[in-house]
Coordinates of C-alpha atoms in Angstrom, one line a residue:
X231 CA -25.7 164.5 139.0
X232 CA -26.5 167.8 140.4
X233 CA -30.4 167.9 140.1
X234 CA -33.0 165.9 138.2
X235 CA -35.1 167.6 135.8
X236 CA -39.2 167.3 136.3
X237 CA -41.3 164.9 134.7
X238 CA -39.9 162.7 131.8
X239 CA -40.7 159.4 130.6
X240 CA -38.9 155.9 130.3
X241 CA -39.6 154.5 126.8
X242 CA -38.1 151.3 126.0
X243 CA -34.9 152.5 124.6
X244 CA -34.9 149.9 121.5
X245 CA -31.1 150.2 121.2
X246 CA -30.2 147.0 120.9
X247 CA -30.5 146.2 117.1
X248 CA -27.4 148.6 116.7
X249 CA -25.4 149.9 120.0
X250 CA -23.1 147.0 119.7
X251 CA -22.7 147.4 115.7
X252 CA -19.4 149.5 114.5
X253 CA -19.6 152.2 112.5
X254 CA -19.7 151.2 108.7
X255 CA -18.5 153.7 105.9
X256 CA -21.1 153.5 103.1
X257 CA -19.7 153.9 99.7
X258 CA -20.2 157.2 98.3
X259 CA -23.2 157.1 96.1
X260 CA -23.1 157.8 92.2
X261 CA -25.2 161.1 93.1
X262 CA -25.6 163.7 96.3
X263 CA -28.1 166.2 96.3
X264 CA -27.3 169.0 99.0
X265 CA -30.1 170.7 99.9
X266 CA -29.1 174.5 100.6
X267 CA -30.7 174.9 103.9
X268 CA -29.4 172.2 106.5
X269 CA -29.6 175.2 109.6
X270 CA -31.6 177.4 111.3
X271 CA -31.6 180.6 109.2
X272 CA -31.7 182.0 105.8
X273 CA -31.0 179.4 103.1
X274 CA -27.6 179.4 101.4
X275 CA -27.2 180.7 97.9
X276 CA -25.3 178.4 95.4
X277 CA -22.1 179.4 94.3
X278 CA -21.8 176.8 91.8
X279 CA -23.1 176.2 88.2
X280 CA -24.2 173.1 86.2
X281 CA -21.0 171.6 84.7
X282 CA -18.6 173.1 87.1
X283 CA -16.1 170.5 88.9
X284 CA -16.0 170.4 92.5
X285 CA -13.9 168.6 95.1
X286 CA -14.7 167.4 98.8
X287 CA -14.6 170.0 101.1
X288 CA -15.6 172.8 98.6
X289 CA -18.0 175.6 99.2
X290 CA -21.0 175.4 97.1
X291 CA -23.2 177.1 99.3
X292 CA -22.3 180.9 101.0
X293 CA -24.4 181.9 103.8
X294 CA -27.4 184.0 103.3
X295 CA -27.0 186.0 106.7
X296 CA -25.4 185.9 109.8
X297 CA -27.6 183.1 111.3
X298 CA -26.4 180.8 108.7
X299 CA -23.6 178.2 108.0
X300 CA -22.1 177.5 104.6
X301 CA -22.5 174.2 102.8
X302 CA -19.5 172.2 101.3
X303 CA -19.2 169.4 98.6
X304 CA -19.3 166.0 100.1
X305 CA -18.1 164.1 97.2
X306 CA -15.7 165.2 94.0
X307 CA -17.2 165.4 90.5
X308 CA -19.5 167.5 88.4
X309 CA -22.3 169.6 89.1
X310 CA -25.6 168.1 87.4
X311 CA -28.1 170.6 88.3
X312 CA -29.0 173.1 90.6
X313 CA -32.6 173.3 91.2
X314 CA -35.5 172.7 93.7
X315 CA -35.4 168.9 95.0
X316 CA -37.8 167.2 97.7
X317 CA -36.6 168.5 101.4
X318 CA -37.0 166.5 104.6
X319 CA -38.8 169.4 106.2
X320 CA -41.6 169.3 103.5
X321 CA -42.0 170.7 100.3
X322 CA -38.7 171.5 97.8
X323 CA -35.5 173.2 98.5
X324 CA -33.0 174.6 96.1
X325 CA -30.3 172.1 96.0
X326 CA -26.8 171.1 94.1
X327 CA -26.9 167.9 92.6
X328 CA -23.5 166.6 92.3
X329 CA -22.6 163.7 89.8
X330 CA -19.8 161.7 91.7
X331 CA -16.7 160.9 89.9
X332 CA -15.2 158.5 92.7
X333 CA -12.2 160.0 92.7
X334 CA -12.7 161.5 96.5
X335 CA -10.4 164.3 95.4
X336 CA -9.7 166.9 98.4
X337 CA -10.0 170.4 98.1
X338 CA -6.8 172.1 98.0
X339 CA -7.6 174.5 100.2
X340 CA -8.3 172.2 103.2
X341 CA -5.5 172.2 105.8
X342 CA -5.3 171.6 109.3
X343 CA -4.3 174.2 112.1
X344 CA -0.5 174.4 112.5
X345 CA -0.7 175.2 116.2
X346 CA -4.1 174.3 117.7
X347 CA -3.1 175.3 121.3
X348 CA -2.5 178.9 120.1
X349 CA -6.1 179.5 118.6
X350 CA -7.5 182.5 120.1
X351 CA -11.4 182.4 120.6
X352 CA -12.1 184.4 117.8
X353 CA -9.9 182.3 115.5
X354 CA -11.6 179.3 116.8
X355 CA -15.1 181.1 115.8
X356 CA -14.0 181.6 112.2
X357 CA -12.9 178.3 111.8
X358 CA -16.2 176.9 112.9
X359 CA -18.0 179.4 110.6
X360 CA -16.1 178.3 107.4
X361 CA -16.5 174.7 108.3
X362 CA -20.4 175.1 108.2
X363 CA -20.5 173.4 111.5
X364 CA -24.4 173.4 113.1
X365 CA -26.2 171.4 115.8
X366 CA -25.7 168.1 114.8
X367 CA -28.5 166.6 117.3
X368 CA -31.3 167.9 115.1
X369 CA -31.8 171.8 116.0
X370 CA -29.0 172.6 113.6
X371 CA -28.2 176.2 114.8
X372 CA -25.1 177.8 113.8
X373 CA -22.3 177.0 115.9
X374 CA -20.2 179.9 115.3
X375 CA -23.1 182.0 116.5
X376 CA -23.6 180.2 119.5
X377 CA -20.1 180.1 120.6
X378 CA -19.6 183.9 119.7
X379 CA -22.7 184.9 121.6
X380 CA -21.6 182.9 124.8
X381 CA -18.2 184.2 124.8
X382 CA -17.7 186.1 128.2
X383 CA -21.3 185.1 129.3
X384 CA -21.1 181.3 129.9
X385 CA -19.1 179.7 132.9
X386 CA -20.4 175.9 132.1
X387 CA -19.8 174.4 128.9
X388 CA -21.8 171.2 128.3
X389 CA -21.6 168.3 125.8
X390 CA -24.9 166.8 125.2
X391 CA -24.1 163.0 124.8
X392 CA -27.4 161.7 126.4
X393 CA -28.8 160.4 123.1
X394 CA -32.0 160.1 124.9
X395 CA -34.2 159.0 122.1
X396 CA -34.8 155.6 121.4
X397 CA -33.3 153.5 118.6
X398 CA -30.4 156.0 117.9
X399 CA -27.0 154.8 119.0
X400 CA -24.5 157.2 116.8
X401 CA -23.3 159.0 119.6
X402 CA -22.8 155.9 121.6
X403 CA -20.6 154.4 118.9
X404 CA -18.8 157.8 118.4
X405 CA -17.7 157.5 122.1
X406 CA -16.6 154.3 121.8
X407 CA -15.0 154.4 118.6
X408 CA -13.7 158.1 118.7
X409 CA -13.1 159.1 122.2
X410 CA -10.0 161.5 121.1
X411 CA -12.0 163.5 118.9
X412 CA -14.8 163.9 121.5
X413 CA -12.2 165.0 124.2
X414 CA -10.1 167.0 122.2
X415 CA -13.0 168.9 120.8
X416 CA -14.4 169.5 124.2
X417 CA -10.7 170.7 124.8
X418 CA -11.1 173.3 122.5
X419 CA -14.1 174.5 123.7
X420 CA -12.9 175.0 127.3
X421 CA -10.0 177.2 126.0
X422 CA -12.3 179.2 123.8
X423 CA -14.8 179.8 126.9
X424 CA -11.7 179.8 129.2
X425 CA -13.7 177.6 132.0
X426 CA -11.8 175.0 133.8
X427 CA -13.9 172.1 133.2
X428 CA -16.2 171.0 130.3
X429 CA -18.9 168.4 131.3
X430 CA -20.0 165.4 129.1
X431 CA -23.5 164.2 129.9
X432 CA -23.9 160.5 129.5
X433 CA -27.2 158.5 130.3
X434 CA -26.5 155.3 132.7
X435 CA -27.3 153.0 129.9
X436 CA -24.2 153.9 128.1
X437 CA -21.7 153.1 131.0
X438 CA -19.1 151.4 128.7
X439 CA -18.9 154.8 126.6
X440 CA -18.4 156.7 129.9
X441 CA -15.6 154.4 131.1
X442 CA -13.8 154.8 127.6
X443 CA -14.1 158.6 127.9
X444 CA -13.0 158.7 131.1
X445 CA -9.9 156.6 130.0
X446 CA -9.1 158.9 127.3
X447 CA -9.6 161.8 129.6
X448 CA -6.9 160.3 131.9
X449 CA -4.5 159.7 129.1
X450 CA -4.6 163.3 127.5
X451 CA -5.0 164.8 131.0
X452 CA -7.7 166.8 129.6
X453 CA -10.1 169.5 131.5
X454 CA -13.0 167.1 130.9
X455 CA -15.6 165.6 133.6
X456 CA -18.0 163.0 132.2
X457 CA -21.3 162.9 134.3
X458 CA -23.3 159.9 134.3
X459 CA -27.1 160.5 134.2
X460 CA -30.1 158.8 134.9
X461 CA -31.6 157.2 132.0
X462 CA -34.7 159.1 131.4
X463 CA -36.4 161.0 128.3
X464 CA -36.1 164.1 127.5
X465 CA -32.6 163.8 129.5
X466 CA -30.8 165.3 126.3
X467 CA -33.0 168.6 126.0
X468 CA -30.9 171.1 126.6
X469 CA -32.7 173.1 129.4
X470 CA -33.0 169.8 130.9
X471 CA -29.5 168.8 130.7
X472 CA -28.5 172.3 131.9
X473 CA -30.6 171.5 135.2
X474 CA -29.3 167.9 135.6
X475 CA -25.9 169.0 135.2
X476 CA -25.3 172.4 136.7
X477 CA -28.6 172.3 138.8
X478 CA -29.6 175.7 136.9
X479 CA -33.1 176.4 135.8
X480 CA -33.3 178.0 132.3
X481 CA -36.3 180.8 132.6
X482 CA -39.3 180.8 130.4
X483 CA -38.6 182.0 127.3
X484 CA -34.9 182.1 127.6
X485 CA -32.0 180.2 126.5
X486 CA -29.3 178.0 128.5
X487 CA -27.0 181.0 127.7
X488 CA -29.2 183.1 130.1
X489 CA -28.1 180.6 133.0
X490 CA -24.9 180.7 132.2
X491 CA -24.6 177.7 130.4
X492 CA -23.6 176.6 126.6
X493 CA -24.5 173.2 125.3
X494 CA -23.0 171.0 122.3
X495 CA -23.9 168.0 120.8
X496 CA -21.3 165.2 120.5
X497 CA -21.3 165.1 117.0
X498 CA -20.6 168.9 116.7
X499 CA -17.8 168.7 119.1
X500 CA -16.2 166.0 116.7
X501 CA -16.9 168.3 113.6
X502 CA -14.8 171.4 115.8
X503 CA -12.1 168.8 116.3
X504 CA -12.1 167.8 112.4
X505 CA -12.3 171.4 111.5
X506 CA -9.1 172.4 113.6
X507 CA -7.1 169.2 113.3
X508 CA -7.7 168.1 109.9
X509 CA -9.3 171.2 108.3
X510 CA -12.3 169.4 106.9
X511 CA -15.7 171.0 106.9
X512 CA -18.8 169.2 107.8
X513 CA -19.3 166.7 104.8
X514 CA -20.4 163.4 106.5
X515 CA -22.8 162.1 109.2
X516 CA -23.2 159.3 111.3
X517 CA -26.7 158.0 110.8
X518 CA -28.6 155.2 112.8
X519 CA -30.7 153.0 110.5
X520 CA -33.3 151.1 112.3
X521 CA -36.8 150.2 113.2
X522 CA -39.0 147.4 112.8
X523 CA -39.0 147.6 109.0
X524 CA -35.3 147.5 108.2
X525 CA -33.9 144.2 107.5
X526 CA -30.4 144.3 109.1
X527 CA -30.3 147.7 111.5
X528 CA -27.0 149.6 111.4
X529 CA -24.9 152.8 112.1
X530 CA -23.8 154.0 108.6
X531 CA -21.6 157.2 108.2
X532 CA -22.4 158.8 104.6
X533 CA -21.7 161.8 102.7
X534 CA -24.2 164.6 103.3
X535 CA -26.6 164.4 100.7
X536 CA -26.8 160.7 100.6
X537 CA -30.3 159.6 99.2
X538 CA -32.2 157.7 102.0
X539 CA -33.0 155.1 99.8
X540 CA -29.1 154.1 99.7
X541 CA -29.1 153.9 103.6
X542 CA -32.2 151.2 103.3
X543 CA -30.5 149.4 100.4
X544 CA -27.4 149.1 102.7
X545 CA -29.1 147.6 105.5
X546 CA -30.9 144.9 103.3
X547 CA -33.8 147.0 102.6
X548 CA -37.3 147.4 103.8
X549 CA -40.1 144.9 104.8
X550 CA -43.1 144.8 102.4
X551 CA -45.5 145.8 105.0
X552 CA -43.4 149.2 106.0
X553 CA -45.7 151.7 106.3
X554 CA -43.8 154.8 107.9
X555 CA -40.4 156.5 107.6
X556 CA -38.8 158.9 110.2
X557 CA -35.9 160.9 109.9
X558 CA -34.8 161.3 113.4
X559 CA -36.3 159.3 116.4
X560 CA -39.4 158.3 116.9
X561 CA -40.2 161.0 119.7
X562 CA -39.2 164.1 117.9
X563 CA -38.4 163.0 114.4
X564 CA -40.4 163.9 111.2
X565 CA -42.3 161.6 109.0
X566 CA -41.2 161.7 105.6
X567 CA -43.5 161.9 102.4
X568 CA -41.0 161.5 99.9
X569 CA -38.2 158.7 99.6
X570 CA -36.1 160.8 97.7
X571 CA -35.0 163.2 100.3
X572 CA -31.3 163.0 101.3
X573 CA -29.2 163.0 104.6
X574 CA -28.6 166.5 106.1
X575 CA -26.2 167.6 108.8
X576 CA -29.0 167.5 111.5
X577 CA -29.8 163.7 110.4
X578 CA -29.2 161.3 113.2
X579 CA -31.3 158.5 112.4
X580 CA -33.7 157.1 109.5
X581 CA -36.4 154.9 110.8
X582 CA -39.0 152.4 109.3
X583 CA -41.8 151.0 110.9
X584 CA -43.7 147.8 109.9
X585 CA -46.5 145.6 110.8
X586 CA -48.9 146.5 113.4
X587 CA -47.0 149.1 115.2
X588 CA -49.2 152.0 114.3
X589 CA -51.4 153.1 117.0
X590 CA -53.3 156.2 115.4
X591 CA -56.9 156.9 116.3
X592 CA -59.3 158.4 113.9
X593 CA -61.3 160.8 116.7
X594 CA -59.3 160.6 119.9
X595 CA -61.4 161.8 122.9
X596 CA -59.5 163.1 126.1
X597 CA -60.4 161.2 129.5
X598 CA -59.0 164.1 131.4
X599 CA -56.6 161.5 133.4
X600 CA -53.7 164.5 133.7
X601 CA -50.8 162.2 132.7
X602 CA -49.6 164.5 130.3
X603 CA -49.5 167.1 133.1
X604 CA -47.3 164.9 135.1
X605 CA -44.8 163.9 132.5
X606 CA -44.1 167.3 130.9
X607 CA -40.7 168.3 131.5
X608 CA -41.8 172.1 131.2
X609 CA -44.3 171.9 133.8
X610 CA -46.9 172.8 131.2
X611 CA -50.5 171.5 131.0
X612 CA -50.8 169.7 127.5
X613 CA -54.3 168.8 128.6
X614 CA -55.9 172.5 128.7
X615 CA -53.3 173.5 125.7
X616 CA -54.9 171.1 123.7
X617 CA -58.2 172.2 124.5
X618 CA -57.8 175.9 123.7
X619 CA -56.2 175.1 120.5
X620 CA -58.6 172.6 119.5
X621 CA -61.0 175.9 119.8
X622 CA -58.9 178.2 118.0
X623 CA -57.8 180.4 121.1
X624 CA -54.2 180.7 120.5
X625 CA -53.9 183.5 122.6
X626 CA -54.7 182.0 125.8
X627 CA -52.5 178.7 124.7
X628 CA -49.8 181.4 124.0
X629 CA -50.2 184.0 127.0
X630 CA -51.9 181.9 129.6
X631 CA -50.5 178.3 129.2
X632 CA -47.3 179.4 127.6
X633 CA -47.4 177.5 124.8
X634 CA -44.3 178.8 123.2
X635 CA -42.3 177.2 126.0
X636 CA -43.1 173.6 124.7
X637 CA -39.7 171.7 123.8
X638 CA -41.9 169.4 121.7
X639 CA -40.3 166.1 123.1
X640 CA -43.3 164.2 122.7
X641 CA -43.6 162.9 126.1
X642 CA -47.4 163.9 126.6
X643 CA -48.4 162.2 123.2
X644 CA -46.3 159.1 124.4
X645 CA -48.1 158.6 127.8
X646 CA -51.6 159.7 126.8
X647 CA -54.1 156.7 126.7
X648 CA -56.4 158.2 124.5
X649 CA -53.7 159.0 121.9
X650 CA -54.2 162.7 121.2
X651 CA -51.8 164.1 118.7
X652 CA -50.9 166.5 121.6
X653 CA -47.3 167.3 119.9
X654 CA -48.2 167.7 116.5
X655 CA -51.3 170.3 117.8
X656 CA -48.8 172.3 119.7
X657 CA -46.5 172.2 116.7
X658 CA -49.4 173.9 114.7
X659 CA -49.9 176.3 117.4
X660 CA -46.4 177.5 117.1
X661 CA -46.7 177.9 113.3
X662 CA -49.7 180.2 113.8
X663 CA -47.9 182.3 116.4
X664 CA -44.9 182.7 114.1
X665 CA -47.2 183.1 111.2
X666 CA -48.9 186.2 113.0
X667 CA -45.7 187.6 114.1
X668 CA -44.3 187.4 110.4
X669 CA -47.7 189.1 109.4
X670 CA -47.3 191.7 111.7
X671 CA -43.8 192.3 111.0
X672 CA -44.3 192.8 107.1
X673 CA -47.4 195.0 107.8
X674 CA -45.3 197.5 110.0
X675 CA -42.6 197.3 107.3
X676 CA -45.3 198.2 104.7
X677 CA -46.7 201.0 106.7
X678 CA -43.2 202.5 107.4
X679 CA -42.4 202.4 103.7
X680 CA -45.6 204.0 102.7
X681 CA -45.0 206.7 105.3
X682 CA -41.5 207.4 103.9
X683 CA -42.9 207.3 100.4
X684 CA -45.7 210.0 101.6
X685 CA -43.3 212.2 103.1
X686 CA -40.9 212.2 100.4
X687 CA -44.0 213.3 98.0

């Protein structure tokens, strides 16, 4: 390892329930609900109507802008509805509802690339774009934008296989069961960026996966190196992974590309492989279903748009005293308010918690112990950030304490003995800053329009 990142915590990884369980294929549900926003950027526009027949891999949502990604049907059947449905990020989102005909008919436009070795970077970017590939670790940034913006600037290409969040084991099982997809996908990226090697970061608690990858690398003679990293959260955060493997620190307010690094999630890499070698866009997702509320935890591969209730049913259901559902990991995931939400491209886990695990405190009081400062991987001061946001002083939080540099990893909230809702407060602070920016932009545009109208008059 080139260099350890600052801070971090060592939570119990809670992976034993699923890390030795093979990925199971879930039978396609009778109905899928596919939201038109499964990426950062503008939502897609539905291009199908009620009554239309669709096939697996057929385009059903076209990008709403450059920073967007197309969406495809995950089952074949008939479009039952195009309407707002409950959304995992809160509220509702325009969605395409498909009634499954159980035929699994593949779109006739799906076909593999004839000669993958002859692909130019521009051609690979176009394939990735048309396949609707996004960051599948949860960030869901459109991958074609990341690749195209990094061409000619990046000399370190990293694959994030750290999977540092507790409970989640989908990437671990993928490395064990589908190593060829990982290595061939990484090789495509090496050729695209023109680098000699691609580095795969794997935490030390997945040594068996690192061994399988190294064996596959030797067999394929691939330009890939596996870096075994210390088991420490948040090892998988992109800025921390960049520092751990390359030794480079990403400047405040900047991205890994500004340090010459480009980072891709393991499942994103596999999706690139599938898009090139099979022609299939992103139509399925591997989800870890676990937690104290799940009867039989599993790793499940299911079509995009599968209701989360189907996942829990496939795991024997939930305990009666289940009190919370989280999409994602326990450190950074989002609690769900509606069981009718469905699996998206960035869904890595569905967790259910039961019993006495709830540690919520009604009126927490900071004891100024400073533990949060010691574990923050961004070298921020959560104790003061919280106090200023509590007083409503967003300007000081943003400009003096660099609140927008927070990566929302949850390490501070995890270690806080007073159980302050630190991460939640910082998310609210970011939302206030973004709302102010949007309001200022709208005001400037309105003033510009008014000035132009006055000039024309």
